[in-house]
Short mmCIF file of C-alpha atoms and ligand atoms in Angstrom, two decimals:
data_model
loop_
_atom_site.label_atom_id
_atom_site.label_comp_id
_atom_site.label_asym_id
_atom_site.label_seq_id
_atom_site.Cartn_x
_atom_site.Cartn_y
_atom_site.Cartn_z
CA MET A 1 -115.14 44.44 190.32
CA THR A 2 -114.64 48.13 191.16
CA ASP A 3 -116.01 47.86 194.69
CA LYS A 4 -113.22 47.06 197.09
CA TYR A 5 -114.68 47.15 200.56
CA ILE A 6 -117.52 46.33 202.91
CA LEU A 7 -118.12 48.80 205.72
CA SER A 8 -119.27 47.23 208.95
CA LEU A 9 -120.83 49.32 211.71
CA ASP A 10 -120.84 47.73 215.14
CA LEU A 11 -122.81 49.88 217.56
CA GLY A 12 -122.12 48.21 220.89
CA THR A 13 -123.04 48.98 224.48
CA THR A 14 -119.70 50.48 225.41
CA GLY A 15 -118.86 52.06 222.08
CA ASN A 16 -119.34 52.42 218.36
CA ARG A 17 -117.01 51.01 215.78
CA ALA A 18 -116.62 51.29 211.99
CA ILE A 19 -114.50 48.61 210.30
CA LEU A 20 -113.55 48.25 206.64
CA PHE A 21 -113.14 44.72 205.27
CA ASP A 22 -111.48 43.95 201.95
CA HIS A 23 -112.39 41.25 199.47
CA GLN A 24 -110.24 38.67 201.25
CA GLY A 25 -112.23 39.32 204.42
CA ASN A 26 -109.30 41.09 206.09
CA VAL A 27 -109.71 44.12 208.33
CA VAL A 28 -108.30 47.11 206.43
CA GLY A 29 -108.92 49.73 209.07
CA GLN A 30 -111.10 50.52 212.04
CA VAL A 31 -112.13 53.41 214.23
CA TYR A 32 -113.70 53.14 217.68
CA GLN A 33 -115.36 55.68 219.95
CA GLU A 34 -116.38 54.92 223.50
CA LEU A 35 -119.99 55.75 224.39
CA THR A 36 -121.02 57.64 227.55
CA GLN A 37 -123.00 55.57 230.06
CA HIS A 38 -125.63 57.56 231.98
CA TYR A 39 -126.75 56.14 235.34
CA PRO A 40 -129.59 58.42 236.49
CA GLN A 41 -130.62 56.09 239.35
CA PRO A 42 -129.41 52.76 240.75
CA GLY A 43 -130.34 50.02 238.28
CA TRP A 44 -131.04 52.51 235.46
CA LEU A 45 -128.83 52.96 232.39
CA GLU A 46 -129.35 55.32 229.46
CA HIS A 47 -127.54 56.20 226.25
CA ASP A 48 -127.77 59.47 224.38
CA ALA A 49 -129.06 58.45 220.94
CA VAL A 50 -127.66 61.64 219.41
CA GLU A 51 -124.21 60.66 220.69
CA ILE A 52 -124.69 57.16 219.19
CA TRP A 53 -125.46 58.58 215.77
CA GLN A 54 -122.82 61.33 215.86
CA GLY A 55 -120.25 58.81 217.06
CA THR A 56 -121.19 56.41 214.28
CA SER A 57 -121.07 59.13 211.68
CA SER A 58 -117.67 60.35 212.80
CA CYS A 59 -116.27 56.78 212.95
CA ILE A 60 -117.41 56.30 209.33
CA GLN A 61 -115.81 59.55 208.16
CA GLN A 62 -112.58 58.79 209.96
CA VAL A 63 -112.21 55.19 208.78
CA ILE A 64 -112.76 56.36 205.20
CA THR A 65 -110.29 59.24 205.48
CA ASP A 66 -107.62 57.33 207.42
CA ASN A 67 -107.59 54.54 204.83
CA GLN A 68 -107.94 56.83 201.81
CA VAL A 69 -111.03 55.03 200.63
CA ALA A 70 -113.51 56.67 198.28
CA PRO A 71 -117.09 56.11 199.48
CA THR A 72 -117.87 54.84 195.97
CA GLU A 73 -115.45 51.95 196.57
CA ILE A 74 -117.68 50.58 199.34
CA ALA A 75 -119.96 47.84 198.01
CA ALA A 76 -122.29 47.65 201.01
CA ILE A 77 -122.77 48.49 204.66
CA GLY A 78 -123.51 45.87 207.32
CA LEU A 79 -125.00 47.07 210.58
CA THR A 80 -124.96 45.27 213.91
CA VAL A 81 -126.03 46.70 217.23
CA GLN A 82 -126.49 46.24 220.95
CA ARG A 83 -129.93 44.68 221.20
CA GLU A 84 -133.09 45.56 223.17
CA THR A 85 -131.94 49.15 223.84
CA CYS A 86 -134.71 51.37 222.47
CA LEU A 87 -135.92 54.91 222.02
CA LEU A 88 -138.62 57.19 220.65
CA TRP A 89 -137.93 60.11 218.35
CA ASP A 90 -139.71 62.81 216.39
CA LYS A 91 -139.50 62.10 212.68
CA VAL A 92 -139.84 65.79 211.76
CA THR A 93 -137.13 67.23 214.00
CA GLY A 94 -135.09 64.01 214.12
CA GLU A 95 -134.69 64.56 217.88
CA PRO A 96 -135.06 61.74 220.41
CA LEU A 97 -137.90 62.35 222.90
CA HIS A 98 -135.88 60.89 225.76
CA LYS A 99 -132.54 59.15 226.17
CA ALA A 100 -132.47 55.55 224.96
CA ILE A 101 -133.12 52.97 227.69
CA VAL A 102 -130.32 50.43 227.64
CA TRP A 103 -130.87 46.68 227.78
CA GLN A 104 -129.28 46.46 231.24
CA ASP A 105 -131.76 48.96 232.70
CA ARG A 106 -134.04 47.52 235.41
CA ARG A 107 -136.53 50.39 235.80
CA THR A 108 -139.41 48.29 234.52
CA ALA A 109 -138.89 45.35 236.90
CA ASN A 110 -142.06 46.21 238.80
CA LEU A 111 -144.10 46.30 235.61
CA CYS A 112 -142.79 42.83 234.79
CA ASP A 113 -143.72 41.63 238.28
CA ARG A 114 -147.23 43.00 237.83
CA LEU A 115 -147.63 41.26 234.48
CA ARG A 116 -146.40 38.03 236.04
CA ALA A 117 -148.88 38.39 238.90
CA GLU A 118 -151.62 38.92 236.30
CA GLY A 119 -150.65 35.59 234.74
CA LYS A 120 -149.27 37.04 231.51
CA ALA A 121 -145.79 35.50 231.63
CA GLU A 122 -146.66 32.21 230.00
CA THR A 123 -148.39 33.73 226.97
CA ILE A 124 -145.54 36.19 226.50
CA GLU A 125 -142.99 33.38 226.63
CA GLN A 126 -145.01 31.26 224.26
CA LYS A 127 -145.40 34.02 221.71
CA THR A 128 -141.95 35.58 221.85
CA GLY A 129 -139.67 32.77 223.03
CA LEU A 130 -138.41 35.14 225.75
CA VAL A 131 -138.59 35.08 229.52
CA LEU A 132 -140.70 37.97 230.88
CA ASP A 133 -137.98 40.37 232.05
CA ALA A 134 -137.12 44.08 232.08
CA TYR A 135 -134.18 43.21 229.77
CA PHE A 136 -136.32 43.25 226.62
CA SER A 137 -137.61 46.36 224.83
CA ALA A 138 -141.38 45.99 225.37
CA THR A 139 -141.58 47.31 228.93
CA LYS A 140 -138.95 49.96 228.17
CA LEU A 141 -141.01 51.28 225.24
CA ALA A 142 -144.11 51.23 227.43
CA TRP A 143 -142.21 53.28 230.03
CA LEU A 144 -141.00 55.77 227.38
CA ILE A 145 -144.50 56.21 225.96
CA ASP A 146 -145.84 56.85 229.46
CA TRP A 147 -143.07 59.34 230.14
CA VAL A 148 -143.78 61.24 226.92
CA LYS A 149 -147.50 61.32 227.65
CA GLN A 150 -146.84 62.78 231.07
CA ASN A 151 -143.98 65.13 230.30
CA LEU A 152 -144.61 66.13 226.67
CA PRO A 153 -148.41 66.09 226.55
CA ASP A 154 -148.56 68.06 223.28
CA THR A 155 -146.68 65.35 221.37
CA ASP A 156 -148.21 64.55 217.99
CA TRP A 157 -148.13 60.73 217.94
CA GLU A 158 -148.28 60.70 214.15
CA ARG A 159 -144.74 62.10 214.27
CA VAL A 160 -143.33 59.60 216.75
CA MET A 161 -141.08 56.73 215.70
CA ALA A 162 -139.97 53.88 217.91
CA GLY A 163 -136.97 51.70 217.38
CA THR A 164 -134.02 49.75 218.63
CA VAL A 165 -130.51 51.07 217.89
CA ASP A 166 -130.39 49.49 214.42
CA THR A 167 -133.61 51.26 213.46
CA TRP A 168 -132.31 54.60 214.72
CA ALA A 169 -129.00 54.21 212.87
CA LEU A 170 -130.68 52.98 209.67
CA TRP A 171 -133.10 55.91 209.66
CA ASN A 172 -130.21 58.35 210.06
CA LEU A 173 -127.95 56.57 207.57
CA THR A 174 -130.65 56.66 204.91
CA GLY A 175 -131.23 60.39 205.38
CA LYS A 176 -134.43 59.79 207.39
CA GLN A 177 -135.98 57.64 204.67
CA VAL A 178 -136.22 54.10 206.02
CA HIS A 179 -137.93 53.08 209.27
CA ALA A 180 -137.20 49.38 209.54
CA THR A 181 -135.54 46.72 211.66
CA ASP A 182 -134.37 43.20 210.99
CA VAL A 183 -136.01 40.11 212.38
CA SER A 184 -133.09 39.21 214.70
CA ASN A 185 -133.34 42.57 216.49
CA ALA A 186 -137.14 42.47 216.42
CA SER A 187 -137.10 39.06 218.10
CA ARG A 188 -135.54 40.73 221.17
CA THR A 189 -138.24 43.33 221.71
CA MET A 190 -140.75 40.94 223.32
CA LEU A 191 -143.27 42.34 220.83
CA MET A 192 -142.57 40.04 217.90
CA ASN A 193 -144.39 36.77 217.48
CA LEU A 194 -141.69 34.18 216.88
CA ASP A 195 -143.95 32.05 214.70
CA THR A 196 -145.17 34.81 212.36
CA GLY A 197 -142.08 37.07 212.36
CA ASP A 198 -144.38 40.09 212.75
CA TRP A 199 -145.39 42.41 215.58
CA ASP A 200 -147.98 40.66 217.68
CA ASP A 201 -151.13 42.80 217.98
CA SER A 202 -152.12 41.41 221.36
CA LEU A 203 -148.67 42.21 222.77
CA LEU A 204 -148.71 45.72 221.30
CA GLU A 205 -152.06 46.16 222.98
CA LEU A 206 -150.84 44.71 226.29
CA PHE A 207 -147.94 47.21 226.37
CA LYS A 208 -150.09 50.03 224.90
CA ILE A 209 -147.74 50.57 221.97
CA PRO A 210 -149.39 52.00 218.82
CA ARG A 211 -148.51 49.86 215.81
CA GLN A 212 -147.85 52.87 213.61
CA ILE A 213 -144.80 53.94 215.62
CA MET A 214 -143.14 50.55 215.12
CA PRO A 215 -140.64 49.92 212.29
CA GLU A 216 -141.21 47.44 209.51
CA ILE A 217 -139.59 44.02 210.16
CA LYS A 218 -137.39 42.79 207.30
CA PRO A 219 -135.06 39.84 206.70
CA SER A 220 -131.54 40.29 208.13
CA MET A 221 -129.81 39.95 204.78
CA GLU A 222 -131.37 42.14 202.13
CA VAL A 223 -131.07 45.76 201.02
CA PHE A 224 -132.81 47.96 203.59
CA GLY A 225 -132.07 51.21 201.74
CA THR A 226 -129.08 53.25 200.63
CA SER A 227 -126.94 55.72 202.52
CA ASP A 228 -127.63 59.39 202.11
CA ARG A 229 -125.26 60.78 199.46
CA ALA A 230 -125.21 64.18 201.19
CA GLN A 231 -123.73 62.59 204.31
CA LEU A 232 -121.60 59.72 203.08
CA GLY A 233 -120.71 60.91 199.60
CA ALA A 234 -122.29 57.87 197.93
CA GLU A 235 -125.48 55.85 197.90
CA ILE A 236 -124.23 52.65 199.48
CA PRO A 237 -126.71 49.83 200.08
CA ILE A 238 -127.26 48.91 203.71
CA ALA A 239 -127.48 45.21 202.98
CA ALA A 240 -127.52 43.42 206.34
CA ILE A 241 -128.70 44.12 209.86
CA PHE A 242 -128.17 41.75 212.78
CA GLY A 243 -128.38 41.90 216.54
CA ASP A 244 -124.79 41.83 217.79
CA GLN A 245 -124.94 38.29 219.14
CA GLN A 246 -126.55 36.92 216.03
CA ALA A 247 -123.88 38.63 213.91
CA ALA A 248 -121.16 36.90 215.91
CA LEU A 249 -122.94 33.57 215.50
CA PHE A 250 -122.98 34.15 211.73
CA ALA A 251 -119.27 35.07 211.67
CA HIS A 252 -118.31 31.91 213.55
CA GLY A 253 -120.05 29.84 210.89
CA CYS A 254 -122.59 28.47 213.37
CA ASP A 255 -125.22 27.75 210.74
CA ARG A 256 -126.22 24.22 211.77
CA PRO A 257 -127.72 22.73 214.92
CA GLY A 258 -124.96 21.77 217.36
CA LEU A 259 -122.76 24.79 216.63
CA LEU A 260 -122.49 27.50 219.25
CA LYS A 261 -120.38 30.47 220.36
CA CYS A 262 -119.90 32.72 223.35
CA THR A 263 -119.20 36.45 223.02
CA TYR A 264 -117.45 38.18 225.93
CA GLY A 265 -118.45 41.86 225.81
CA THR A 266 -120.39 44.00 228.26
CA GLY A 267 -122.34 40.83 228.97
CA CYS A 268 -121.70 37.27 227.81
CA PHE A 269 -124.01 35.67 225.31
CA LEU A 270 -123.88 32.02 224.56
CA VAL A 271 -125.87 31.35 221.40
CA ALA A 272 -126.53 27.93 219.90
CA GLN A 273 -127.86 27.53 216.37
CA THR A 274 -130.99 25.36 216.27
CA GLY A 275 -131.76 25.36 212.53
CA ILE A 276 -134.96 26.33 210.75
CA GLU A 277 -137.40 25.31 213.46
CA VAL A 278 -138.04 27.16 216.72
CA THR A 279 -136.64 25.11 219.61
CA ARG A 280 -137.85 25.64 223.17
CA SER A 281 -135.64 25.30 226.25
CA ASN A 282 -136.51 23.49 229.47
CA ASN A 283 -133.76 25.36 231.28
CA ARG A 284 -134.67 29.02 230.91
CA LEU A 285 -132.72 29.72 227.76
CA LEU A 286 -134.30 32.08 225.23
CA SER A 287 -135.64 31.04 221.84
CA THR A 288 -134.69 33.68 219.34
CA VAL A 289 -134.15 34.37 215.65
CA ALA A 290 -130.58 33.79 214.50
CA TRP A 291 -130.99 35.53 211.13
CA SER A 292 -133.02 35.35 207.96
CA THR A 293 -132.92 35.79 204.23
CA LYS A 294 -135.97 36.29 202.03
CA SER A 295 -136.36 32.53 201.78
CA GLN A 296 -135.27 31.12 205.15
CA THR A 297 -135.25 31.94 208.85
CA ASN A 298 -132.79 30.32 211.24
CA TYR A 299 -133.38 30.16 214.98
CA ALA A 300 -131.20 29.86 218.06
CA LEU A 301 -131.23 29.18 221.78
CA GLU A 302 -129.48 31.78 223.87
CA GLY A 303 -128.17 32.21 227.38
CA ALA A 304 -127.95 35.95 228.05
CA ILE A 305 -125.67 36.97 230.93
CA PHE A 306 -125.97 40.68 231.66
CA THR A 307 -122.82 41.66 233.50
CA THR A 308 -119.40 40.36 232.55
CA GLY A 309 -117.13 42.92 230.82
CA ALA A 310 -119.36 45.54 232.47
CA SER A 311 -118.01 44.46 235.86
CA ILE A 312 -114.50 45.11 234.55
CA GLN A 313 -115.60 48.57 233.39
CA TRP A 314 -116.96 49.06 236.90
CA LEU A 315 -113.60 48.06 238.46
CA ARG A 316 -112.09 50.80 236.27
CA ASP A 317 -114.69 53.59 236.39
CA GLY A 318 -116.63 52.90 239.58
CA LEU A 319 -114.18 51.37 242.07
CA LYS A 320 -111.06 52.71 240.30
CA LEU A 321 -109.22 49.53 241.29
CA ILE A 322 -107.68 49.31 237.82
CA THR A 323 -106.81 51.86 235.15
CA ASP A 324 -107.63 49.75 232.13
CA ALA A 325 -109.35 46.46 231.41
CA ALA A 326 -106.23 44.74 230.07
CA GLU A 327 -104.44 45.23 233.40
CA THR A 328 -106.73 42.64 235.00
CA GLU A 329 -104.80 39.82 233.32
CA SER A 330 -101.49 40.53 235.08
CA LEU A 331 -103.24 41.30 238.38
CA CYS A 332 -105.01 37.92 238.30
CA ASN A 333 -101.78 36.11 237.52
CA LYS A 334 -100.08 37.67 240.56
CA VAL A 335 -102.16 35.58 242.97
CA LYS A 336 -102.85 31.85 243.00
CA ASP A 337 -106.52 32.20 243.94
CA THR A 338 -109.05 34.73 245.22
CA ASN A 339 -108.14 34.11 248.87
CA GLY A 340 -111.71 33.04 249.55
CA VAL A 341 -113.45 35.98 247.87
CA TYR A 342 -116.46 35.40 245.60
CA PHE A 343 -118.07 38.03 243.45
CA VAL A 344 -121.68 37.98 242.29
CA PRO A 345 -121.93 40.18 239.19
CA ALA A 346 -125.61 41.02 239.57
CA LEU A 347 -125.05 44.72 238.86
CA SER A 348 -128.14 44.67 236.63
CA GLY A 349 -129.86 41.73 238.26
CA LEU A 350 -129.21 38.25 236.92
CA GLY A 351 -130.11 36.92 233.49
CA ALA A 352 -129.79 33.31 232.36
CA PRO A 353 -130.33 30.92 233.98
CA HIS A 354 -131.66 32.77 237.08
CA TRP A 355 -133.74 35.62 235.62
CA ASP A 356 -133.77 37.51 238.90
CA MET A 357 -134.34 41.23 238.36
CA LYS A 358 -133.99 41.85 242.10
CA ALA A 359 -130.55 40.32 242.62
CA ARG A 360 -127.74 42.82 243.19
CA GLY A 361 -123.95 42.59 243.11
CA ALA A 362 -121.98 41.30 246.08
CA PHE A 363 -118.49 40.41 247.26
CA LEU A 364 -118.59 37.59 249.80
CA GLY A 365 -115.90 35.88 251.86
CA ILE A 366 -113.73 38.95 252.51
CA THR A 367 -111.16 38.62 255.31
CA GLY A 368 -108.33 40.91 256.45
CA GLY A 369 -105.72 39.43 254.13
CA VAL A 370 -107.67 40.14 250.95
CA GLN A 371 -105.90 42.41 248.50
CA ARG A 372 -106.80 44.23 245.33
CA GLU A 373 -105.55 41.32 243.18
CA HIS A 374 -107.91 38.90 244.92
CA MET A 375 -110.89 41.18 244.38
CA VAL A 376 -110.03 41.62 240.71
CA ARG A 377 -109.49 37.90 240.26
CA SER A 378 -112.85 37.13 241.86
CA VAL A 379 -114.50 39.41 239.29
CA LEU A 380 -112.88 37.56 236.38
CA GLU A 381 -113.58 34.14 237.84
CA ALA A 382 -117.24 35.15 238.25
CA ILE A 383 -117.44 35.83 234.49
CA ALA A 384 -116.31 32.29 233.76
CA TYR A 385 -118.66 30.81 236.37
CA GLN A 386 -121.64 32.58 234.87
CA VAL A 387 -120.78 31.15 231.46
CA LYS A 388 -120.43 27.73 233.08
CA GLU A 389 -123.98 27.99 234.43
CA VAL A 390 -125.28 28.64 230.92
CA VAL A 391 -123.20 25.85 229.36
CA ASP A 392 -124.65 23.52 232.00
CA ALA A 393 -128.17 24.65 230.96
CA VAL A 394 -127.38 24.06 227.27
CA ASN A 395 -126.08 20.60 228.13
CA LYS A 396 -129.28 19.79 230.01
CA ASP A 397 -131.32 20.87 226.98
CA SER A 398 -129.35 18.84 224.47
CA ASP A 399 -128.36 15.23 223.88
CA ASN A 400 -124.85 16.22 222.80
CA PRO A 401 -122.83 17.96 225.50
CA VAL A 402 -120.83 21.04 224.50
CA SER A 403 -117.34 19.84 223.56
CA LEU A 404 -115.77 23.08 222.27
CA LEU A 405 -116.59 26.72 222.79
CA LYS A 406 -115.88 29.28 220.07
CA VAL A 407 -115.28 32.66 221.68
CA ASP A 408 -114.99 36.31 220.67
CA GLY A 409 -115.59 39.83 222.03
CA GLY A 410 -113.43 42.40 223.82
CA ALA A 411 -112.92 40.44 227.02
CA ALA A 412 -111.88 37.28 225.10
CA LYS A 413 -108.49 39.04 224.72
CA ASN A 414 -107.84 38.21 228.34
CA ASN A 415 -105.69 35.05 228.48
CA PHE A 416 -106.26 34.52 232.19
CA LEU A 417 -110.00 34.62 231.71
CA MET A 418 -109.91 32.25 228.74
CA GLN A 419 -107.71 29.71 230.54
CA PHE A 420 -109.83 29.89 233.68
CA GLN A 421 -112.92 29.43 231.52
CA ALA A 422 -111.49 26.30 229.88
CA ASP A 423 -110.58 25.00 233.35
CA ALA A 424 -114.03 25.75 234.79
CA LEU A 425 -115.81 24.09 231.86
CA GLY A 426 -113.42 21.24 231.27
CA VAL A 427 -113.68 21.81 227.49
CA PRO A 428 -111.37 23.67 225.09
CA LEU A 429 -111.99 27.23 223.93
CA GLU A 430 -111.17 28.37 220.41
CA ARG A 431 -110.27 32.04 219.98
CA PRO A 432 -110.09 33.53 216.47
CA VAL A 433 -107.56 36.14 215.35
CA VAL A 434 -110.33 38.63 214.59
CA LEU A 435 -112.07 39.09 217.93
CA ASP A 436 -114.60 41.50 216.45
CA ALA A 437 -116.77 38.62 215.26
CA THR A 438 -119.79 40.89 215.63
CA ALA A 439 -118.55 43.36 213.03
CA GLN A 440 -117.23 40.54 210.89
CA GLY A 441 -120.64 38.82 210.84
CA ALA A 442 -122.40 42.00 209.73
CA ALA A 443 -119.77 42.47 207.01
CA PHE A 444 -120.18 38.87 205.81
CA GLY A 445 -123.97 39.28 205.70
CA ALA A 446 -123.85 42.55 203.75
CA GLY A 447 -121.19 41.31 201.34
CA LEU A 448 -123.12 38.12 200.63
CA ALA A 449 -126.40 40.01 200.17
CA VAL A 450 -124.97 42.20 197.39
CA GLY A 451 -122.81 39.53 195.72
CA PHE A 452 -119.50 41.04 196.87
CA TRP A 453 -118.90 37.53 198.20
CA ASP A 454 -120.71 34.42 197.13
CA ASP A 455 -119.35 31.67 199.35
CA TYR A 456 -120.23 31.87 203.05
CA GLN A 457 -118.42 28.62 203.91
CA LYS A 458 -115.23 29.94 202.36
CA LEU A 459 -115.43 33.18 204.35
CA VAL A 460 -115.90 31.19 207.54
CA GLY A 461 -113.19 28.70 206.60
CA ASP A 462 -110.67 31.47 205.92
CA ARG A 463 -110.98 32.85 209.46
CA GLN A 464 -107.87 32.06 211.46
CA VAL A 465 -107.67 30.58 214.92
CA ASP A 466 -105.40 32.57 217.23
CA ARG A 467 -105.26 30.14 220.13
CA VAL A 468 -106.95 27.10 221.61
CA PHE A 469 -107.16 27.05 225.42
CA GLU A 470 -107.18 23.47 226.69
CA PRO A 471 -108.43 22.67 230.21
CA GLY A 472 -105.30 22.41 232.35
CA ALA A 473 -103.90 22.09 235.84
CA GLY A 474 -106.37 24.59 237.27
CA GLN A 475 -109.37 22.39 236.49
CA SER A 476 -110.06 20.78 239.82
CA GLN A 477 -109.72 24.02 241.81
CA ALA A 478 -111.89 25.96 239.36
CA GLN A 479 -114.60 23.34 239.41
CA GLU A 480 -114.51 22.91 243.21
CA ASN A 481 -114.83 26.66 243.81
CA PHE A 482 -117.85 26.81 241.53
CA ALA A 483 -119.97 25.33 244.33
CA MET A 484 -118.95 28.15 246.73
CA TRP A 485 -119.58 30.73 244.05
CA SER A 486 -123.06 29.30 243.51
CA LYS A 487 -123.66 29.67 247.24
CA ALA A 488 -122.68 33.34 246.98
CA VAL A 489 -125.16 33.77 244.11
CA THR A 490 -127.91 32.37 246.30
CA ARG A 491 -127.13 35.01 248.93
CA ALA A 492 -127.36 37.87 246.44
CA LYS A 493 -130.63 36.81 244.85
CA ASP A 494 -133.95 38.52 245.51
CA TRP A 495 -132.06 41.33 247.28
CA ILE A 496 -133.89 44.59 246.64
CA GLU A 497 -137.39 45.08 247.97
P1 LIG B 501 -119.66 45.56 223.69
O1 LIG B 501 -119.88 45.20 222.24
O2 LIG B 501 -120.62 44.92 224.64
O3 LIG B 501 -119.54 47.04 223.92
P2 LIG B 501 -116.87 44.65 223.37
O4 LIG B 501 -116.83 43.33 222.68
O5 LIG B 501 -116.43 45.86 222.63
O6 LIG B 501 -118.27 44.90 224.11
O7 LIG B 501 -115.93 44.47 224.66
C1 LIG B 501 -115.83 45.48 225.60
C2 LIG B 501 -115.82 44.86 227.00
O8 LIG B 501 -114.68 44.02 227.11
C3 LIG B 501 -115.73 45.90 228.08
O9 LIG B 501 -116.73 45.61 229.05
C4 LIG B 501 -114.33 45.73 228.67
O10 LIG B 501 -114.35 45.90 230.07
C5 LIG B 501 -113.97 44.31 228.30
N1 LIG B 501 -112.54 44.15 228.00
C6 LIG B 501 -111.83 44.74 227.02
N2 LIG B 501 -110.54 44.35 227.05
C7 LIG B 501 -110.42 43.48 228.08
C8 LIG B 501 -109.35 42.70 228.63
N3 LIG B 501 -108.12 42.75 228.13
N4 LIG B 501 -109.63 41.92 229.70
C9 LIG B 501 -110.87 41.84 230.20
N5 LIG B 501 -111.91 42.55 229.72
C10 LIG B 501 -111.70 43.35 228.68
#
């Protein structure tokens, strides 16, 4: 074999990352670039799609140069992205028509309310497996189309392309040749029919989205196209695309019902594999596609929590209470509790299990003795409590209670958070050495699709566990305080008019 590497591109909410994996599945090198967050109005969040692509492109160049890899030594590219974030662009100029609207953005909450009042929620949930919410792409695309019609009335709609971040990156990677998405990303748009795996005409009509601007939906693991030689120096097959959470699920080896993982990034996403049949939740979890090959589609149940690591970013960039995310661990360990403070992380409303677009963030229980450390600790404890709510929902939906949680993502580095999480749940957490499970999953998928690897179970089995966090002495306090935290959540719900 002359090919030595798989290149994984992980285009996340807070930044873009290119990672090279070798044949043993080890990380050879990686480059990361943070992505600018644009907040044009309260509750709105945009990304500059040009910055996403330029950042991706420069991460690729740098990881190749730094590690002295020839592009021809790369067997395949795996792509995994923040989901639901979407944009429109002009296929002739290659320019976006507006900034991308990010999954956390709440600007279309009123449109969702209107659809609910019109009695559309049930059909949408039935067809897509999703709860009607501004989180998903459909209402965001409808908003973008409206905006273009009003502000760029001369737009030639034959030239317009729509897509999520994977579609945008794939189109650019292939030198503007391939306009496609994979089924795991498509299942998050609220436009795909979960039973057919295709865009649903009645939903496209409901949201007034012309079918011709939508990408083709393909299986997650197959060759989507090849990279543009002029840009990358070689025609490398792009052989897997996954939504970020589905990629992490794949990396953790959660390929059978009963296996689940939780990723701690900007938000927290607890995803449970449900096998080859669509399973519906009675507790407001989402039914979604896990991944697919040409011959088989796997499904999952998911609890999507919008604001977890994002509240730590906000402590850093908004409140300036900390200078970097890692500092939160020592600050939390300096105090024995939050001194009565509870934080509700509804900075973008609340996702699972509440689905309240009108909730907003709150600190409750502040008294004169409260210090910075208590505030910070309340933010970290709130992350764990949100995950507990979703684990409780999963337990209600299933006959077998969760007995172990596999974790990954940037915030899973935080030992305080992981221990508090184990205490709050009363079950152990298993943290792998490679916390970038998202990138790892996309690499595994691409490598398997092109025959660079042939044994998925071996790849999963070779992953090393860094640490297991057992529930400990903090259990009773963590579980008692959960009730007060839940009371705080009630206060912050249905806040904005
Ligand atoms: P995403 O893919 O959503 O961009 P990542 O998995 O890259 O997210 O993780 C980034 C998030 O993790 C950020 O929100 C950041 O605040 C948080 N984070 C990173 N390091 C730590 C840490 N040591 N403790 C707590 N949170 C952290």
